[in-house]
XYZ file of C-alpha atoms in Angstrom:
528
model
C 4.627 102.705 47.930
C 6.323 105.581 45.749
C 5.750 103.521 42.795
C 2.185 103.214 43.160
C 1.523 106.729 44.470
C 3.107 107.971 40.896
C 0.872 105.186 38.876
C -2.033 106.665 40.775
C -1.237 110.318 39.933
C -0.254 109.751 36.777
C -3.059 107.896 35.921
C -1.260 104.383 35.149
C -3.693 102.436 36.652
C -6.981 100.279 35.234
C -10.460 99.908 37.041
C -12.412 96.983 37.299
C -16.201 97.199 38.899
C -18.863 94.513 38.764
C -21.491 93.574 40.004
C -22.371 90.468 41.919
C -25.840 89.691 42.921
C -25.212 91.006 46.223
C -22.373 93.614 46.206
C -20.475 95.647 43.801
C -17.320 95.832 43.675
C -15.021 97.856 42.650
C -10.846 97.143 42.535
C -7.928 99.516 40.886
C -4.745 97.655 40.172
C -1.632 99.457 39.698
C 1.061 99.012 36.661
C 1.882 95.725 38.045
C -1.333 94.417 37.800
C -1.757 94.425 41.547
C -4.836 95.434 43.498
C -4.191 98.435 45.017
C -7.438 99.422 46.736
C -10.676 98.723 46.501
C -14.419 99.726 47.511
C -18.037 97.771 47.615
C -21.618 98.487 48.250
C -23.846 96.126 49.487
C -27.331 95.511 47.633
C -29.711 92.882 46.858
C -32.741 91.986 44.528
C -35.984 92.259 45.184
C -39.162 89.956 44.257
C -41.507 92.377 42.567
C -44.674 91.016 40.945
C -43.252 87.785 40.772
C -39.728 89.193 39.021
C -36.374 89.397 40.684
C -34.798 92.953 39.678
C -32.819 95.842 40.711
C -34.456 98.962 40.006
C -32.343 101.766 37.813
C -31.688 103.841 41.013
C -30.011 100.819 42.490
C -28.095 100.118 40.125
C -26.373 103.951 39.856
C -26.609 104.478 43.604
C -24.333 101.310 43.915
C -21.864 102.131 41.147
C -21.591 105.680 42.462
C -20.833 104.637 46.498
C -18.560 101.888 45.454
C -16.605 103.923 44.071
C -16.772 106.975 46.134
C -15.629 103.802 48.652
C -12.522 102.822 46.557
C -11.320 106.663 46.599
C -11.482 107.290 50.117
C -9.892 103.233 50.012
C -7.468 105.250 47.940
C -7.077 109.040 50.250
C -6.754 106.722 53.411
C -3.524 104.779 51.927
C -1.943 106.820 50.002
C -2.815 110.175 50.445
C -3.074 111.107 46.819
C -6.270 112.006 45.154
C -7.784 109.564 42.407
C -8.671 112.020 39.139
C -7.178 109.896 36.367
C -7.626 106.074 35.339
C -5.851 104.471 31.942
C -8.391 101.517 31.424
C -12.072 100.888 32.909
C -13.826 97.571 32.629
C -17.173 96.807 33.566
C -18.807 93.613 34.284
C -21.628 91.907 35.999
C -23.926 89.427 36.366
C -24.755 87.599 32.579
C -28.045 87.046 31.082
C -31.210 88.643 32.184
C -32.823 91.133 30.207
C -33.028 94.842 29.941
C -35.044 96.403 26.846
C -35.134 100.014 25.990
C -37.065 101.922 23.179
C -35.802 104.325 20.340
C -35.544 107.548 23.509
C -33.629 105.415 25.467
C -36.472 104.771 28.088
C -36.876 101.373 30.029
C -39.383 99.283 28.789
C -40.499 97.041 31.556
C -37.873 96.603 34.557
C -34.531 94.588 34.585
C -35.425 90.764 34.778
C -32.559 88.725 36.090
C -30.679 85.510 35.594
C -32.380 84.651 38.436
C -36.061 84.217 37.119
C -37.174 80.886 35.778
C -40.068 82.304 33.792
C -39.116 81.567 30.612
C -39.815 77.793 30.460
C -41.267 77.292 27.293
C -39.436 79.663 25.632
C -36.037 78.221 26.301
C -37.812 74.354 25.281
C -39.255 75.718 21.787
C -35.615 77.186 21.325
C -33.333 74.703 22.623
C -35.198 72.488 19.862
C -34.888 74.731 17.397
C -31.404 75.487 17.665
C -30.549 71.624 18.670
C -28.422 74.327 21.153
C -29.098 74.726 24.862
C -31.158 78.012 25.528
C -31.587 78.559 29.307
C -34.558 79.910 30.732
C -31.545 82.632 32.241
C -30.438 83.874 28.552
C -31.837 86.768 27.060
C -32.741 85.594 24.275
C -34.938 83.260 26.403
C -36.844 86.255 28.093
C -37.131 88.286 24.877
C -39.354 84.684 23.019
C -40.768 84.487 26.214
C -42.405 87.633 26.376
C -43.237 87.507 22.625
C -45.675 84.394 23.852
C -46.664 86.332 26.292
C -48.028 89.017 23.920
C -46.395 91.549 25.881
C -47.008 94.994 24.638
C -43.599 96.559 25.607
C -41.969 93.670 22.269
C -43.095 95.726 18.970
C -41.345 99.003 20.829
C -37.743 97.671 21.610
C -35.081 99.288 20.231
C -32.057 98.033 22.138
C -31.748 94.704 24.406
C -28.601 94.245 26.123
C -27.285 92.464 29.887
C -26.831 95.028 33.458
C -23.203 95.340 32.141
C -23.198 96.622 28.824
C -26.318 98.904 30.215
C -23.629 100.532 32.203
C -20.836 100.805 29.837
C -23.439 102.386 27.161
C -24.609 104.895 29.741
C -20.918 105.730 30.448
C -19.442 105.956 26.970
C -22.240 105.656 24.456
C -21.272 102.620 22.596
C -23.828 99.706 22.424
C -20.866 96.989 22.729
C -20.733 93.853 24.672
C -17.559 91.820 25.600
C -18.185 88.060 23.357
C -17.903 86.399 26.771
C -21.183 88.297 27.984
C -22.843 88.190 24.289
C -22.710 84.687 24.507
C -25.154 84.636 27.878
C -27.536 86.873 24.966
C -27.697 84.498 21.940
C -25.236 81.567 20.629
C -21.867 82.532 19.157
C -20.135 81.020 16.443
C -16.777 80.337 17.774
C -14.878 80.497 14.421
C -16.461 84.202 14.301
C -16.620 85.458 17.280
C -20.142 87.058 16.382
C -23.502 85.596 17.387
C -24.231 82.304 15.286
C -25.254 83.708 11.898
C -27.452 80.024 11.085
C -29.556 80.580 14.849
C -30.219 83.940 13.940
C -31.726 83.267 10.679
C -33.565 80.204 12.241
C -35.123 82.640 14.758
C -36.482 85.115 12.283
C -38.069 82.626 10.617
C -39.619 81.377 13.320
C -41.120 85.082 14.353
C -41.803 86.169 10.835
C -45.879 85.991 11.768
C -45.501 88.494 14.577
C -44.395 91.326 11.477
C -42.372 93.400 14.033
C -40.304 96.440 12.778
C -37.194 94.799 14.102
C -34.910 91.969 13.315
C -32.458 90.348 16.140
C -29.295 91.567 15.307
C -30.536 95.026 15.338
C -31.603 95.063 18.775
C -28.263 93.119 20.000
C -24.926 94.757 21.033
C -22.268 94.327 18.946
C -19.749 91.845 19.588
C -16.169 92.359 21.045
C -12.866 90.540 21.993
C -10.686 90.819 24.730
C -8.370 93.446 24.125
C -10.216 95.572 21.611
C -11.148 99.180 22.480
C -14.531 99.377 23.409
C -15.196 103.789 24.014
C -13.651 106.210 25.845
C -15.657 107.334 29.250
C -16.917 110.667 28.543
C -17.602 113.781 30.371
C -20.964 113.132 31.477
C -20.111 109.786 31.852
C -16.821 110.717 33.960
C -19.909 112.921 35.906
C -22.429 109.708 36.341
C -19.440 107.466 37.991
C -17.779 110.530 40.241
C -20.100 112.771 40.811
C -17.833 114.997 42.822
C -16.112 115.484 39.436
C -12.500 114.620 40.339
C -12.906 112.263 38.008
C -11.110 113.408 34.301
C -13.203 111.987 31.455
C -10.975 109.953 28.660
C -10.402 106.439 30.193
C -9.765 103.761 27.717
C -12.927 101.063 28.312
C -12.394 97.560 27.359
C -15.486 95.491 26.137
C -17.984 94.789 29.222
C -17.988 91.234 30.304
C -19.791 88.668 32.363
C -19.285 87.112 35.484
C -18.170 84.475 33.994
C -15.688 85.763 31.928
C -14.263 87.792 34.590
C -14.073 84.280 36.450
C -11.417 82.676 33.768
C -9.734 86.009 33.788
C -9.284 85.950 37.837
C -8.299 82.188 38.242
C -5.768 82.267 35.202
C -8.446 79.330 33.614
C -8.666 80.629 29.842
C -6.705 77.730 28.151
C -8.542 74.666 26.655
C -8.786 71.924 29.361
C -8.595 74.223 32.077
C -11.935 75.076 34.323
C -13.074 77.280 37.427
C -15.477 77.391 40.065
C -17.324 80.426 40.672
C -19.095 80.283 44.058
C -21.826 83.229 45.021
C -25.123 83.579 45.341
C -25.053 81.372 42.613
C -22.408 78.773 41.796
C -20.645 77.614 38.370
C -18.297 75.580 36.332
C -16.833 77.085 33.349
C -14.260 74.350 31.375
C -12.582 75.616 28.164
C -13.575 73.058 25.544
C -11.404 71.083 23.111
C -14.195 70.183 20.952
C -17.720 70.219 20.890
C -19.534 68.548 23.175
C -21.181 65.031 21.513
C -24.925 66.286 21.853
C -27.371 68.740 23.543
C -27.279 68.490 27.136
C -29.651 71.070 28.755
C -27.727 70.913 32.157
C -24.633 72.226 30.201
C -24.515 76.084 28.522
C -22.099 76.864 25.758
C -20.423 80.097 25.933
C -17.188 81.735 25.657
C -14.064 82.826 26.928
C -13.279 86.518 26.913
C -11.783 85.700 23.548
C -14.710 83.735 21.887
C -13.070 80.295 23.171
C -16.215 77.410 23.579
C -16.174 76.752 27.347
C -18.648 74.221 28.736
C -21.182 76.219 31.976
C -22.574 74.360 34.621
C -24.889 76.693 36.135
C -26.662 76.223 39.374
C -28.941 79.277 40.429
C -28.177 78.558 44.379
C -25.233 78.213 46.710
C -24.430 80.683 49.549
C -27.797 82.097 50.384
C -29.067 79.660 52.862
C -25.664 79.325 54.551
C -25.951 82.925 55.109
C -28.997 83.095 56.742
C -28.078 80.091 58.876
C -24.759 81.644 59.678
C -26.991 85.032 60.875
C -29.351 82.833 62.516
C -25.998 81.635 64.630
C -24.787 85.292 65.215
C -28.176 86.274 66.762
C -28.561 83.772 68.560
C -25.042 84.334 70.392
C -26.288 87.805 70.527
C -28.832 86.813 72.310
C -26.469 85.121 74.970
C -24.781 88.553 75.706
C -21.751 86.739 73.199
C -22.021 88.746 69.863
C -20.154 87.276 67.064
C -18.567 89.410 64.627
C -18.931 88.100 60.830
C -15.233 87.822 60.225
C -15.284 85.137 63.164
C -18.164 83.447 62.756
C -17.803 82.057 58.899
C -14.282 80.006 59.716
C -15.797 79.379 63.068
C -18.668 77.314 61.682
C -16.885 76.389 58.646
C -14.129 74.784 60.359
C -16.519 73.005 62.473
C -17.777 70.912 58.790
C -14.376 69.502 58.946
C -15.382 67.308 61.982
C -18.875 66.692 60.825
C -19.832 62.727 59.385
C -18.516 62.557 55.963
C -22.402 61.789 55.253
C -23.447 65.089 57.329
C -24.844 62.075 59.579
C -28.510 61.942 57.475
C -28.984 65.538 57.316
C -29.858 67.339 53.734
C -30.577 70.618 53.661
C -31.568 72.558 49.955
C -30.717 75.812 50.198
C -33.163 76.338 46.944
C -34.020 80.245 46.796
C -34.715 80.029 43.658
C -34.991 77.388 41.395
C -33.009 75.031 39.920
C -33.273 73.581 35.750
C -30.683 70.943 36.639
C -32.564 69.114 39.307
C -36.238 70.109 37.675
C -37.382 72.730 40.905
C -39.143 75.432 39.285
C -39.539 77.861 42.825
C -37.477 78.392 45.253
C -38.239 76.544 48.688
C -34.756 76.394 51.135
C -35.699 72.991 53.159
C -33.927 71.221 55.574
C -34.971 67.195 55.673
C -33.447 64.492 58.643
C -34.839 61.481 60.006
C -35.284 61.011 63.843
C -32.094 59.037 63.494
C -29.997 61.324 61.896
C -26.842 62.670 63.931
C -27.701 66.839 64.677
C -25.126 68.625 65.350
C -23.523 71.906 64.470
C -20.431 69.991 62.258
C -23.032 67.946 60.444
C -25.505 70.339 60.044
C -22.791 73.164 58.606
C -21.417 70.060 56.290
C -24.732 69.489 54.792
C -24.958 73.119 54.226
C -21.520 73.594 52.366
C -22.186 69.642 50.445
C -25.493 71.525 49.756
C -24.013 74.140 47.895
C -22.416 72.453 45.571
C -24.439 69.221 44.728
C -26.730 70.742 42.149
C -22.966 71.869 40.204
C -22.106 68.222 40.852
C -24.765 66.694 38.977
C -23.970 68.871 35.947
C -20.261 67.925 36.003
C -21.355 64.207 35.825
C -22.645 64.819 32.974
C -19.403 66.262 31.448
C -16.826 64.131 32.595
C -18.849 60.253 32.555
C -21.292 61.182 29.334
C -18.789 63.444 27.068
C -15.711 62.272 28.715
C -14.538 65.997 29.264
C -10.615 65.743 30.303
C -10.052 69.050 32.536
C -6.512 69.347 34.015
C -7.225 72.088 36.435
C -9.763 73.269 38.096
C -9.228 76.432 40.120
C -12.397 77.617 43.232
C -12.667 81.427 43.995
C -15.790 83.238 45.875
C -16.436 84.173 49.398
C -17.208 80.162 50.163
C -13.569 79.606 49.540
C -12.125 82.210 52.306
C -12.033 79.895 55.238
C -8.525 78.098 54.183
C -9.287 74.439 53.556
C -12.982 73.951 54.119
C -14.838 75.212 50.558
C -12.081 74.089 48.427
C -11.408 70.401 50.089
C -15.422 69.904 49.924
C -15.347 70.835 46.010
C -12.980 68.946 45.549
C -15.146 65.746 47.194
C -17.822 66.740 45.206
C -16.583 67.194 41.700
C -13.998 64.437 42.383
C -11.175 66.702 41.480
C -8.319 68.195 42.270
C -8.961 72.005 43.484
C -6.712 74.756 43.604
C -7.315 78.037 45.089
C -4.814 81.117 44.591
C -3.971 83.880 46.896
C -5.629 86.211 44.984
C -9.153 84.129 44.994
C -10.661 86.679 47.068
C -10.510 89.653 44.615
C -12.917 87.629 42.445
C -14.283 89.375 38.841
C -13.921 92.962 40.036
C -9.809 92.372 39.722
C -10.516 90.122 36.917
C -12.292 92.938 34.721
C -9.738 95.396 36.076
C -6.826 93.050 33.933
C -9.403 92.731 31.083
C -9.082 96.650 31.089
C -5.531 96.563 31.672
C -4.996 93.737 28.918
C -5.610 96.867 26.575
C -2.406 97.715 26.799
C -0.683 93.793 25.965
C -2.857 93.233 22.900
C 0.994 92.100 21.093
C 0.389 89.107 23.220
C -2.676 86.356 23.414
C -5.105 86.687 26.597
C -3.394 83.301 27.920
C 0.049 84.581 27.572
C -0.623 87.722 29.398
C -2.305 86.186 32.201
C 0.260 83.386 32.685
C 3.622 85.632 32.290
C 2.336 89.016 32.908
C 0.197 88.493 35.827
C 0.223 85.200 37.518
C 3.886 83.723 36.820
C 4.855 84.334 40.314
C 1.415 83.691 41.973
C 1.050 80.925 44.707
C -0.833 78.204 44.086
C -2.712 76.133 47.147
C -3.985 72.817 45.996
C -6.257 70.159 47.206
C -6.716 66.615 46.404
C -9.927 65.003 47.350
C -9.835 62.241 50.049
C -11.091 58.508 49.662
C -12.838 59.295 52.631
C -14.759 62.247 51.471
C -15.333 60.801 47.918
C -17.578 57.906 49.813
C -18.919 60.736 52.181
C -20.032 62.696 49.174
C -21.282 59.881 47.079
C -23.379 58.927 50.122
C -24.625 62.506 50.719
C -25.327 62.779 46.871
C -27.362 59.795 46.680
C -29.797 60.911 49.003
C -30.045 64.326 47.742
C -31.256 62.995 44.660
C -33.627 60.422 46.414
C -34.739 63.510 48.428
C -35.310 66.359 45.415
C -38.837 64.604 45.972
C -39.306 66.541 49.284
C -38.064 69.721 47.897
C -40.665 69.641 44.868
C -43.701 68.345 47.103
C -42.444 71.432 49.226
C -42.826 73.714 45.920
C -45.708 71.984 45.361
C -47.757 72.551 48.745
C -45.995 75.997 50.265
């Protein structure tokens, strides 16, 4: 306790904040790389004319009250005040798109990774490139609205993702952590910059629109793990405390993604190593060896916090539905004069998938909020499909919901490990799905057919994994793998889960009629 009391005071400690799609969090870790305290805010997007977004005001009235939260996190344990921080990392949710003219202003408002508006955009450039675009990336959104002929394009002065917005408005630099940048445009690995052969390609293909930009003007530049990426400044210092305890002067480390902060957190930056990232969303990220064999457009290339290839499997849906099914539970034992609080209801219900049919007895539900590339849904419809001799029940019906979640990822991962013959040693789960000891990770493990470890400190997630980004500053003697596997997780427990024969046929089952049953989900698109 006396040891971290004197980091706090004397300012020896590094921030990590980011923001998930439906909280931001915020963690300080102490000289020892452990979390200390921590602080959220709960928010969520909206659907506004057809666009998922968070408006500005959200987006600063969450940054400020999580971390108003992680002081008084801080006051309440160790009576200390928080005024000085060594390192700050941001990150957040990748891709999207968030355009501002020459004053600064915002041009149209923030359009998420969650819109799949940018169809044929991401075709045209996918075959371009011979490189998966997704309809997520921004470069995706920015070619989309050029066909659009929207009038905001000719005006943009700046394009960047929701976390290097927030690390420009704190410390002026227009930077972006490689990891993130490559959620923007293609990188070229042997770099680390965006791919220098795309970028011509693309401004050829635009030439006829004459605008008074080229690409790599409007892009952040590039940065490594490691590197200094601005100080926070006074009016920064201001924006993030506004009580202005806060001393201005904090070393930043290049903003990051999501995804990024995912290797960081799991200790799943090495070649052959991979991670799990369950949310809102849900994805795979597996550090490649060598380039994959061809274009796949269920798999996105990007990086490693250090510019490393790492093979994505993105699915745009995973805990939503189970949510809203879980609240549907807790009302309805409120109802009964039995109210449930949320901390006993999730393991409740999730252990109760345990003793559900390894087949979820006929049940599928698609918990499809949005929609999905990999399995072709282009709107979100959550369905739930069983035949009048299917077995429902709570266990079966929580199963399907959980085998739900991750079914889209598992599709994607075929593709990586039958077609490309991707050899991934270790594959390590972390997000709120994985909390209940057991249930998320032995499922995963079913469903990608691998082995699935979870650590102890899975539930920090990418707030504590941009917080050791930040503090990785101070290591830069040493590569990003070394520090995280003798610095930070050499002594680290390890839980791991192989998957049963018994599940394996369960899932296979389970997955074969999900596929056979997509048909419902579109006709539901379709006709609703």
């Amino acid at each position: 306790m006396v040891r971290i009391i004197n980091d706090i005071t004397n300012g020896d400690v590094s921030l990590g904040v980011e923001f998930g799609s439906t909280r931001i969090k915020a963690v300080l870790i102490d000289s020892q790389q452990r979390p200390v305290a921590s602080g959220s805010y709960v928010w969520e997007n909206k659907l506004i004319n057809g666009i998922w977004t968070y408006s500005l005001e959200d987006i600063w009235t969450g940054l400020q009250s999580a971390y108003r939260s992680l002081k008084a996190d801080v006051d309440r344990k160790y009576q200390v005040p928080l005024k000085k921080i060594g390192q700050i990392g941001f990150s957040a949710m990748m891709h999207g798109y968030m355009v501002f003219d020459d004053k600064d202003n915002l041009l149209v408002p923030f359009r998420t990774w969650r819109n799949t508006i940018t169809g044929q955009a991401a075709k045209e450039l996918s075959e371009l490139f011979n490189f998966n675009i997704p309809e997520r990336w921004s470069i995706a959104h920015l070619y989309q609205a050029m066909l659009n002929k929207e009038e905001h394009v000719p005006r943009i002065a700046y394009l960047t993702t929701l976390a290097g917005y927030i690390h420009w408005q704190l410390t002026g630099e227009k930077v972006l952590g490689v990891g993130d940048a490559s959620g923007m445009f293609p990188i070229d690995s042997e770099t680390g910059d965006y791919n220098q052969k795309f970028l011509d390609l693309f401004a050829k293909k635009i030439e006829s629109y004459d605008f008074p930009w080229t690409l790599k003007d409007l892009l952040p530049k590039v940065l490594s793990a490691g590197m200094l990426a601005g100080t926070l400044t006074e009016e920064g210092a201001k924006r993030l405390d506004p009580s202005g305890d806060l001393e201005a002067g904090s070393k930043l480390c290049p903003p990051e993604g999501d995804a990024g902060t995912g290797m960081v957190a799991t200790n799943s930056v090495a070649k052959r190593t991979g991670n799990v990232s369950a949310g809102t969303s849900i994805f795979a990220m597996i550090v490649l060896e060598k380039a994959l064999k061809r274009l796949h457009p269920e798999i996105d290339i990007v990086t490693t916090p250090v510019g490393d290839s790492v093979a994505m499997v993105h699915a745009n849906n995973c805990s939503s539905d189970i949510n809203a099914w879980v609240k549907m539970f807790q009302e309805f034992a409120g109802l009964c004069g039995k109210p449930i609080s949320t901390t006993y209801i999730y393991p409740l219900l999730f252990n109760a998938a345990l003793s559900g049919d390894k087949d979820c007895g006929g049940i599928l539900s698609y918990g499809y909020y949005s929609g999905e590339s990999i399995t072709n849904i282009t709107e979100g419809r959550p369905v739930l499909v069983r035949t009048p001799e299917s077995r429902f029940n709570v266990s079966n019906l929580m199963r399907s919901h959980i085998l739900s979640a991750f079914s889209t990822l598992a599709i994607g991962m075929e593709i990586l490990v039958d077609d490309e013959g991707i050899v991934i040693d270790s594959v390590l789960g972390h997000g709120g799905i994985f909390k209940t000891p057991k249930v998320g990770q032995g499922l995963l493990a079913a469903a990608i057919n691998s082995p699935v470890s979870v650590m102890e400190t899975a539930g920090e997630g990418g707030a504590w994994g941009i917080a050791l980004l930040a503090d990785y500053m101070k290591y830069t003697d040493q590569s990003l793998e070394d520090y995280l596997d003798q610095v930070v997780f050499a002594d680290t427990e390890v839980k791991t889960i192989e998957p049963t024969k018994e599940d394996l046929a369960g899932f296979k089952e389970f997955l074969t009629n999900y596929k056979k049953g997509l048909a419902v989900e579109k006709a539901a698109v379709e006709n609703l």
